[in-house]
Amino acid sequence: MSENPENTNKPEAGPVKFHGFSAQINLSPGSETHRRFGELAYEAGATTARSFIETLMNAYENPHVDTDNSEVIANLEDQIKNLNTHVDRLNVELGEKESEIDNLKLQLAAARNDANENAAKAQQIQTSTEGCIVIKPNPVSAYFLKEMAKRQGTTPAKILERLFIDDLQNPRANNLPYSVTASRIREVMDELKQQQN
């Protein structure tokens, strides 16, 4: 019995449906489903509907979704750690600067106090030395001035003041180039008192 060569090349027929689905796909020509299918198949580079269906099935069965974000998370954690270290360093520097500012404020306040005290002392010295004449007598004159002041219960300065005033009023006995009347002395004393008041 001779066999037909055409029958030998044909694949064996399998079941017509799997789980109720046939090999034929009806996309309803011109429908939205048909349009979407065509666009997706074109974008995927599929040349036939069958090749595109195989691509979709492979993607569904073997989804290649990279869900391992551990490297990204590790990098972000390193960045956060570095930023926290930087913030800590800046906080330390800020604290040091604030401490420096506080020290400078204290130094400024101390300098102002010293300046005010020095100004007050200078004013006091100026006030207390107005009209003063500082003299340094020779040792012999100083010795007798002190001895005389001790006997009279006064100071060497008071003795010199009294002698000078006495000499000013006695034109015949003094060695001064001019003399002053007692009334002129009283007039000057009154003027000076008014200035002090």
Coordinates of N, CA and C in Angstrom, one line a residue:
M1 N 0.8 -1.2 0.0 CA 0.0 0.0 0.0 C 0.9 1.2 0.0
S2 N 0.7 2.1 -0.9 CA 1.6 3.3 -1.0 C 1.0 4.5 -0.2
E3 N 1.9 5.2 0.4 CA 1.5 6.3 1.3 C 1.5 7.6 0.5
N4 N 0.6 8.5 0.8 CA 0.6 9.8 0.2 C 1.6 10.7 0.8
P5 N 2.6 11.3 0.0 CA 3.6 12.1 0.5 C 3.1 13.4 1.2
E6 N 2.0 13.9 0.7 CA 1.4 15.1 1.3 C 1.0 14.9 2.7
N7 N 0.5 13.7 3.0 CA 0.0 13.4 4.4 C 1.1 13.3 5.3
T8 N 2.3 12.9 4.9 CA 3.4 12.7 5.8 C 4.0 14.0 6.2
N9 N 3.9 15.1 5.4 CA 4.5 16.4 5.8 C 3.5 17.2 6.7
K10 N 2.3 16.9 6.8 CA 1.4 17.7 7.6 C 1.6 17.4 9.1
P11 N 1.6 18.5 9.9 CA 1.8 18.2 11.3 C 0.5 17.5 11.8
E12 N 0.7 16.8 12.9 CA -0.4 16.1 13.5 C -1.4 17.2 14.1
A13 N -2.6 17.0 13.8 CA -3.6 17.9 14.3 C -3.8 17.8 15.8
G14 N -3.7 18.9 16.5 CA -3.9 18.9 18.0 C -5.3 19.3 18.3
P15 N -5.5 19.5 19.6 CA -6.9 19.9 20.1 C -7.2 21.2 19.4
V16 N -8.5 21.4 19.2 CA -9.0 22.7 18.6 C -9.0 23.8 19.6
K17 N -9.2 23.5 20.9 CA -9.3 24.6 22.0 C -8.4 24.2 23.2
F18 N -7.9 25.2 23.8 CA -7.2 25.0 25.1 C -8.0 25.8 26.1
H19 N -8.5 25.2 27.2 CA -9.2 25.9 28.2 C -10.3 26.8 27.6
G20 N -10.9 26.3 26.5 CA -12.0 27.0 25.9 C -11.6 28.1 24.9
F21 N -10.3 28.3 24.6 CA -9.8 29.3 23.7 C -9.4 28.6 22.4
S22 N -9.8 29.2 21.3 CA -9.4 28.6 20.0 C -8.2 29.3 19.5
A23 N -7.6 28.8 18.4 CA -6.4 29.3 17.8 C -6.7 30.6 17.1
Q24 N -7.9 30.9 16.8 CA -8.3 32.1 16.1 C -8.6 33.2 17.1
I25 N -8.1 34.4 16.8 CA -8.3 35.6 17.6 C -9.2 36.5 16.8
N26 N -10.3 36.9 17.4 CA -11.2 37.9 16.8 C -11.1 39.2 17.5
L27 N -10.4 40.2 16.9 CA -10.2 41.5 17.5 C -11.3 42.5 17.0
S28 N -12.3 42.0 16.3 CA -13.4 42.9 15.8 C -12.8 43.9 14.9
P29 N -12.7 43.7 13.6 CA -12.0 44.7 12.7 C -12.5 46.1 12.9
G30 N -11.5 47.0 13.1 CA -11.8 48.4 13.2 C -12.1 48.8 14.6
S31 N -12.1 47.9 15.6 CA -12.4 48.2 17.0 C -11.2 48.9 17.7
E32 N -11.5 49.4 18.8 CA -10.4 50.0 19.7 C -9.4 48.9 20.0
T33 N -9.9 47.7 20.3 CA -8.9 46.6 20.6 C -8.0 46.3 19.4
H34 N -8.6 46.3 18.2 CA -7.9 46.0 17.0 C -6.8 47.1 16.8
R35 N -7.2 48.4 17.0 CA -6.3 49.5 16.9 C -5.1 49.4 17.9
R36 N -5.4 49.2 19.1 CA -4.4 49.1 20.2 C -3.4 47.9 19.9
F37 N -4.0 46.8 19.5 CA -3.2 45.6 19.2 C -2.2 46.0 18.0
G38 N -2.7 46.6 17.0 CA -1.9 46.9 15.8 C -0.8 47.9 16.2
E39 N -1.1 48.9 17.0 CA -0.1 49.9 17.4 C 1.0 49.2 18.3
L40 N 0.6 48.4 19.3 CA 1.6 47.8 20.1 C 2.4 46.8 19.4
A41 N 1.9 46.0 18.4 CA 2.6 45.1 17.6 C 3.6 45.8 16.8
Y42 N 3.2 47.0 16.2 CA 4.1 47.8 15.4 C 5.3 48.3 16.2
E43 N 5.0 48.9 17.4 CA 6.0 49.5 18.3 C 7.0 48.4 18.8
A44 N 6.5 47.1 19.0 CA 7.3 46.0 19.4 C 8.1 45.5 18.3
G45 N 7.9 45.9 17.0 CA 8.6 45.4 15.9 C 8.2 44.0 15.4
A46 N 7.0 43.6 15.8 CA 6.4 42.3 15.4 C 6.0 42.4 13.9
T47 N 6.3 41.3 13.2 CA 5.9 41.2 11.8 C 4.6 40.5 11.5
T48 N 4.2 39.7 12.5 CA 3.0 39.0 12.4 C 2.2 39.0 13.8
A49 N 0.9 38.8 13.7 CA 0.1 38.8 14.9 C 0.6 37.6 15.8
R50 N 1.0 36.5 15.2 CA 1.5 35.4 16.0 C 2.7 35.7 16.8
S51 N 3.7 36.4 16.1 CA 5.0 36.7 16.8 C 4.7 37.7 17.9
F52 N 3.8 38.6 17.7 CA 3.5 39.6 18.8 C 2.8 38.9 20.0
I53 N 1.9 37.9 19.7 CA 1.3 37.2 20.7 C 2.3 36.4 21.5
E54 N 3.3 35.8 20.8 CA 4.4 35.1 21.5 C 5.2 36.0 22.4
T55 N 5.5 37.3 21.9 CA 6.2 38.3 22.7 C 5.4 38.6 23.9
L56 N 4.1 38.8 23.8 CA 3.3 39.1 25.0 C 3.3 38.0 26.0
M57 N 3.2 36.8 25.5 CA 3.1 35.6 26.4 C 4.4 35.5 27.1
N58 N 5.6 35.6 26.4 CA 6.9 35.5 27.0 C 7.1 36.6 28.1
A59 N 6.6 37.8 27.8 CA 6.7 38.9 28.8 C 5.9 38.6 30.0
Y60 N 4.7 38.0 29.8 CA 3.9 37.7 30.9 C 4.4 36.6 31.7
E61 N 5.0 35.6 31.1 CA 5.5 34.4 31.8 C 6.8 34.7 32.5
N62 N 7.6 35.6 31.9 CA 9.0 35.9 32.4 C 9.1 37.5 32.6
P63 N 8.4 38.0 33.5 CA 8.5 39.5 33.6 C 9.9 39.9 34.1
H64 N 10.4 40.8 33.4 CA 11.8 41.3 33.8 C 11.6 42.7 34.5
V65 N 11.3 42.6 35.7 CA 11.1 43.8 36.5 C 12.2 43.8 37.5
D66 N 13.0 44.9 37.4 CA 14.1 45.0 38.4 C 13.6 45.6 39.7
T67 N 13.4 44.7 40.6 CA 12.8 45.2 41.9 C 13.9 45.3 43.0
D68 N 15.2 45.0 42.6 CA 16.3 45.0 43.5 C 16.8 46.5 43.6
N69 N 16.3 47.3 44.6 CA 16.7 48.7 44.7 C 17.8 48.8 45.8
S70 N 18.4 47.7 46.2 CA 19.3 47.8 47.4 C 20.5 48.6 47.1
E71 N 21.0 48.6 45.8 CA 22.1 49.5 45.5 C 21.8 51.0 45.6
V72 N 20.6 51.3 45.0 CA 20.1 52.7 45.0 C 19.9 53.1 46.5
I73 N 19.3 52.2 47.3 CA 19.0 52.6 48.7 C 20.4 52.8 49.4
A74 N 21.3 51.9 49.2 CA 22.6 52.0 49.8 C 23.3 53.3 49.4
N75 N 23.2 53.7 48.2 CA 23.8 55.0 47.7 C 23.1 56.2 48.4
L76 N 21.8 56.1 48.5 CA 21.0 57.2 49.1 C 21.4 57.2 50.6
E77 N 21.5 56.1 51.3 CA 21.9 56.1 52.7 C 23.3 56.6 52.9
D78 N 24.2 56.3 52.0 CA 25.6 56.9 52.1 C 25.5 58.4 51.9
Q79 N 24.7 58.9 51.0 CA 24.6 60.3 50.8 C 24.0 61.0 52.0
I80 N 23.0 60.4 52.6 CA 22.4 60.9 53.8 C 23.4 61.0 54.9
K81 N 24.2 59.9 55.1 CA 25.2 59.8 56.1 C 26.2 60.9 55.9
N82 N 26.7 61.1 54.7 CA 27.6 62.2 54.4 C 27.1 63.6 54.7
L83 N 25.8 63.8 54.3 CA 25.1 65.1 54.6 C 25.0 65.3 56.0
N84 N 24.6 64.2 56.8 CA 24.5 64.4 58.3 C 25.9 64.7 58.9
T85 N 26.9 64.1 58.4 CA 28.3 64.4 58.9 C 28.6 65.8 58.6
H86 N 28.3 66.3 57.4 CA 28.6 67.7 57.0 C 27.8 68.6 57.9
V87 N 26.5 68.3 58.1 CA 25.7 69.2 59.0 C 26.3 69.2 60.4
D88 N 26.7 68.1 60.9 CA 27.3 68.0 62.2 C 28.5 68.9 62.3
R89 N 29.4 68.8 61.2 CA 30.6 69.6 61.2 C 30.2 71.1 61.2
L90 N 29.2 71.5 60.4 CA 28.8 72.9 60.3 C 28.2 73.4 61.6
N91 N 27.5 72.5 62.3 CA 27.0 72.9 63.7 C 28.1 73.1 64.6
V92 N 29.2 72.3 64.6 CA 30.3 72.5 65.5 C 31.0 73.8 65.1
E93 N 31.2 74.1 63.8 CA 31.8 75.4 63.4 C 30.9 76.6 63.8
L94 N 29.6 76.4 63.7 CA 28.6 77.5 64.1 C 28.8 77.7 65.6
G95 N 28.9 76.6 66.4 CA 29.0 76.8 67.9 C 30.3 77.5 68.2
E96 N 31.4 77.2 67.5 CA 32.7 77.8 67.7 C 32.6 79.3 67.3
K97 N 31.9 79.6 66.2 CA 31.8 81.0 65.8 C 30.9 81.8 66.8
E98 N 29.9 81.2 67.3 CA 29.0 81.8 68.3 C 29.8 82.1 69.6
S99 N 30.7 81.1 70.0 CA 31.5 81.3 71.2 C 32.5 82.4 70.9
E100 N 33.1 82.5 69.7 CA 34.0 83.6 69.4 C 33.3 84.9 69.5
I101 N 32.1 85.0 69.0 CA 31.3 86.2 69.0 C 31.0 86.6 70.4
D102 N 30.7 85.6 71.3 CA 30.4 85.9 72.7 C 31.7 86.5 73.4
N103 N 32.8 85.9 73.1 CA 34.1 86.3 73.7 C 34.4 87.7 73.2
L104 N 34.2 88.0 71.9 CA 34.5 89.3 71.3 C 33.5 90.4 72.0
K105 N 32.3 90.0 72.2 CA 31.3 90.9 72.9 C 31.8 91.2 74.3
L106 N 32.3 90.2 75.0 CA 32.8 90.4 76.4 C 34.0 91.3 76.3
Q107 N 34.9 91.1 75.3 CA 36.1 91.9 75.2 C 35.7 93.4 74.9
L108 N 34.7 93.5 74.0 CA 34.3 94.9 73.7 C 33.7 95.6 74.9
A109 N 32.9 94.8 75.6 CA 32.3 95.4 76.8 C 33.4 95.8 77.8
A110 N 34.4 95.0 78.0 CA 35.5 95.3 78.9 C 36.3 96.5 78.4
A111 N 36.5 96.5 77.1 CA 37.2 97.7 76.5 C 36.5 99.0 76.7
R112 N 35.1 98.9 76.5 CA 34.3 100.1 76.7 C 34.4 100.5 78.2
N113 N 34.3 99.6 79.1 CA 34.4 99.9 80.5 C 35.7 100.6 80.8
D114 N 36.8 100.0 80.3 CA 38.1 100.5 80.5 C 38.2 101.9 79.9
A115 N 37.7 102.1 78.7 CA 37.7 103.4 78.1 C 36.9 104.5 78.9
N116 N 35.7 104.0 79.4 CA 34.9 105.0 80.3 C 35.7 105.3 81.6
E117 N 36.3 104.3 82.2 CA 37.0 104.5 83.4 C 38.2 105.4 83.2
N118 N 38.9 105.2 82.1 CA 40.1 106.0 81.8 C 39.6 107.5 81.4
A119 N 38.5 107.6 80.7 CA 38.0 108.9 80.5 C 37.6 109.7 81.7
A120 N 37.0 108.9 82.7 CA 36.6 109.5 83.9 C 37.8 109.9 84.8
K121 N 38.9 109.0 84.7 CA 40.1 109.4 85.5 C 40.8 110.6 84.8
A122 N 40.8 110.6 83.5 CA 41.5 111.7 82.8 C 40.7 113.0 83.2
Q123 N 39.4 113.0 83.2 CA 38.6 114.2 83.5 C 38.9 114.6 85.0
Q124 N 38.9 113.6 85.8 CA 39.2 113.9 87.2 C 40.6 114.5 87.4
I125 N 41.5 113.9 86.7 CA 42.9 114.5 86.8 C 42.9 115.9 86.3
Q126 N 42.3 116.1 85.1 CA 42.2 117.4 84.5 C 41.6 118.4 85.5
T127 N 40.5 118.0 86.1 CA 39.7 118.9 87.0 C 40.6 119.2 88.3
S128 N 41.2 118.1 88.8 CA 41.9 118.3 90.0 C 43.3 119.0 89.8
T129 N 43.8 119.0 88.6 CA 45.1 119.7 88.4 C 44.9 121.1 87.7
E130 N 43.7 121.5 87.5 CA 43.5 122.9 86.9 C 44.0 123.9 87.9
G131 N 44.8 124.8 87.4 CA 45.4 125.8 88.3 C 46.5 125.3 89.1
C132 N 46.9 124.0 89.0 CA 48.0 123.5 89.8 C 49.3 123.8 89.2
I133 N 50.3 124.0 90.0 CA 51.6 124.2 89.5 C 52.4 123.2 90.3
V134 N 53.1 122.3 89.6 CA 53.8 121.2 90.3 C 55.3 121.7 90.3
I135 N 55.8 121.7 91.5 CA 57.2 122.1 91.6 C 58.0 121.1 92.4
K136 N 59.3 121.0 92.1 CA 60.1 120.0 92.9 C 61.3 120.8 93.5
P137 N 61.1 121.2 94.8 CA 62.2 122.0 95.4 C 63.5 121.2 95.6
N138 N 64.6 121.9 95.7 CA 65.8 121.2 95.9 C 65.8 120.6 97.3
P139 N 66.6 119.6 97.6 CA 66.6 118.9 98.8 C 66.6 119.7 100.1
V140 N 67.4 120.8 100.0 CA 67.6 121.7 101.2 C 66.3 122.4 101.4
S141 N 65.7 123.0 100.4 CA 64.4 123.7 100.5 C 63.3 122.7 100.9
A142 N 63.3 121.6 100.4 CA 62.3 120.6 100.7 C 62.4 120.2 102.2
Y143 N 63.6 120.0 102.7 CA 63.8 119.7 104.1 C 63.2 120.7 105.0
F144 N 63.6 122.0 104.8 CA 63.0 123.1 105.7 C 61.5 123.3 105.5
L145 N 61.0 123.1 104.3 CA 59.6 123.2 104.1 C 58.8 122.2 104.9
K146 N 59.3 120.9 104.9 CA 58.7 119.9 105.6 C 58.8 120.1 107.1
E147 N 59.9 120.6 107.6 CA 60.1 120.9 109.0 C 59.2 122.0 109.4
M148 N 59.0 123.0 108.6 CA 58.2 124.1 109.0 C 56.7 123.7 108.9
A149 N 56.3 122.9 108.0 CA 55.0 122.4 107.8 C 54.6 121.5 109.0
K150 N 55.6 120.7 109.5 CA 55.3 119.9 110.7 C 55.1 120.7 111.9
R151 N 55.9 121.7 112.1 CA 55.7 122.6 113.3 C 54.4 123.3 113.3
Q152 N 54.0 123.8 112.1 CA 52.8 124.6 112.0 C 51.5 123.7 111.8
G153 N 51.7 122.4 111.6 CA 50.6 121.5 111.4 C 49.9 121.7 110.0
T154 N 50.7 122.0 109.0 CA 50.1 122.2 107.7 C 50.9 121.5 106.7
T155 N 50.8 121.9 105.4 CA 51.5 121.2 104.3 C 52.5 122.1 103.7
P156 N 53.6 121.6 103.1 CA 54.6 122.4 102.4 C 53.9 123.3 101.3
A157 N 52.9 122.8 100.7 CA 52.2 123.6 99.6 C 51.5 124.8 100.2
K158 N 50.9 124.6 101.4 CA 50.2 125.7 102.0 C 51.2 126.8 102.4
I159 N 52.3 126.4 102.9 CA 53.3 127.4 103.3 C 53.8 128.2 102.1
L160 N 54.1 127.5 101.0 CA 54.5 128.2 99.8 C 53.4 129.2 99.3
E161 N 52.2 128.7 99.3 CA 51.0 129.6 98.9 C 51.0 130.8 99.7
R162 N 51.1 130.7 101.1 CA 51.0 131.8 102.0 C 52.1 132.8 101.8
L163 N 53.4 132.3 101.6 CA 54.5 133.1 101.4 C 54.4 133.9 100.1
F164 N 53.9 133.2 99.0 CA 53.7 133.9 97.7 C 52.7 135.0 97.8
I165 N 51.6 134.7 98.4 CA 50.5 135.8 98.6 C 51.1 136.9 99.4
D166 N 51.8 136.6 100.5 CA 52.4 137.7 101.3 C 53.3 138.6 100.5
D167 N 54.2 137.9 99.7 CA 55.1 138.6 98.9 C 54.4 139.5 97.8
L168 N 53.3 139.0 97.3 CA 52.6 139.7 96.3 C 52.1 141.1 96.8
Q169 N 51.7 141.1 98.1 CA 51.1 142.2 98.7 C 52.2 143.2 99.3
N170 N 53.4 142.8 99.3 CA 54.4 143.6 100.0 C 55.5 144.0 98.9
P171 N 55.3 145.1 98.3 CA 56.2 145.5 97.2 C 57.6 145.9 97.7
R172 N 57.8 146.2 98.9 CA 59.1 146.6 99.4 C 59.9 145.4 99.8
A173 N 59.3 144.3 100.3 CA 60.0 143.2 100.8 C 60.2 142.0 99.9
N174 N 59.4 142.0 98.8 CA 59.5 140.8 98.0 C 60.5 140.9 96.8
N175 N 60.8 139.8 96.3 CA 61.7 139.7 95.1 C 61.0 139.5 93.8
L176 N 59.6 139.7 93.8 CA 58.8 139.5 92.6 C 58.9 140.7 91.8
P177 N 58.7 140.6 90.4 CA 58.8 141.7 89.5 C 57.6 142.7 89.7
Y178 N 56.6 142.3 90.3 CA 55.4 143.2 90.5 C 54.7 142.8 91.7
S179 N 53.8 143.7 92.2 CA 53.0 143.5 93.4 C 51.5 143.6 93.1
V180 N 50.7 143.0 94.0 CA 49.3 142.9 93.8 C 48.6 143.4 95.0
T181 N 47.6 144.2 94.9 CA 46.9 144.7 96.1 C 46.0 143.6 96.7
A182 N 45.7 143.8 98.0 CA 44.8 142.8 98.6 C 43.4 142.8 98.0
S183 N 42.9 143.9 97.5 CA 41.6 144.0 96.9 C 41.6 143.2 95.6
R184 N 42.7 143.2 94.8 CA 42.8 142.5 93.6 C 42.8 141.0 93.9
I185 N 43.5 140.6 94.9 CA 43.6 139.2 95.3 C 42.2 138.7 95.7
R186 N 41.4 139.5 96.5 CA 40.0 139.1 96.8 C 39.2 139.0 95.6
E187 N 39.3 139.9 94.6 CA 38.6 139.9 93.4 C 38.8 138.6 92.6
V188 N 40.1 138.2 92.5 CA 40.4 137.0 91.8 C 39.8 135.8 92.5
M189 N 39.9 135.8 93.8 CA 39.3 134.7 94.6 C 37.8 134.5 94.4
D190 N 37.1 135.6 94.3 CA 35.7 135.6 94.1 C 35.4 135.1 92.7
E191 N 36.2 135.5 91.7 CA 36.0 135.0 90.3 C 36.2 133.5 90.2
L192 N 37.2 133.0 90.9 CA 37.5 131.6 90.9 C 36.4 130.8 91.6
K193 N 35.9 131.3 92.7 CA 34.8 130.6 93.4 C 33.5 130.5 92.5
Q194 N 33.2 131.6 91.8 CA 32.1 131.6 90.9 C 32.2 130.6 89.8
Q195 N 33.4 130.4 89.3 CA 33.7 129.5 88.2 C 33.5 128.0 88.7
Q196 N 33.9 127.8 89.9 CA 33.8 126.4 90.5 C 32.3 126.1 90.7
N197 N 31.5 127.1 91.1 CA 30.1 126.9 91.4 C 29.4 126.7 90.1

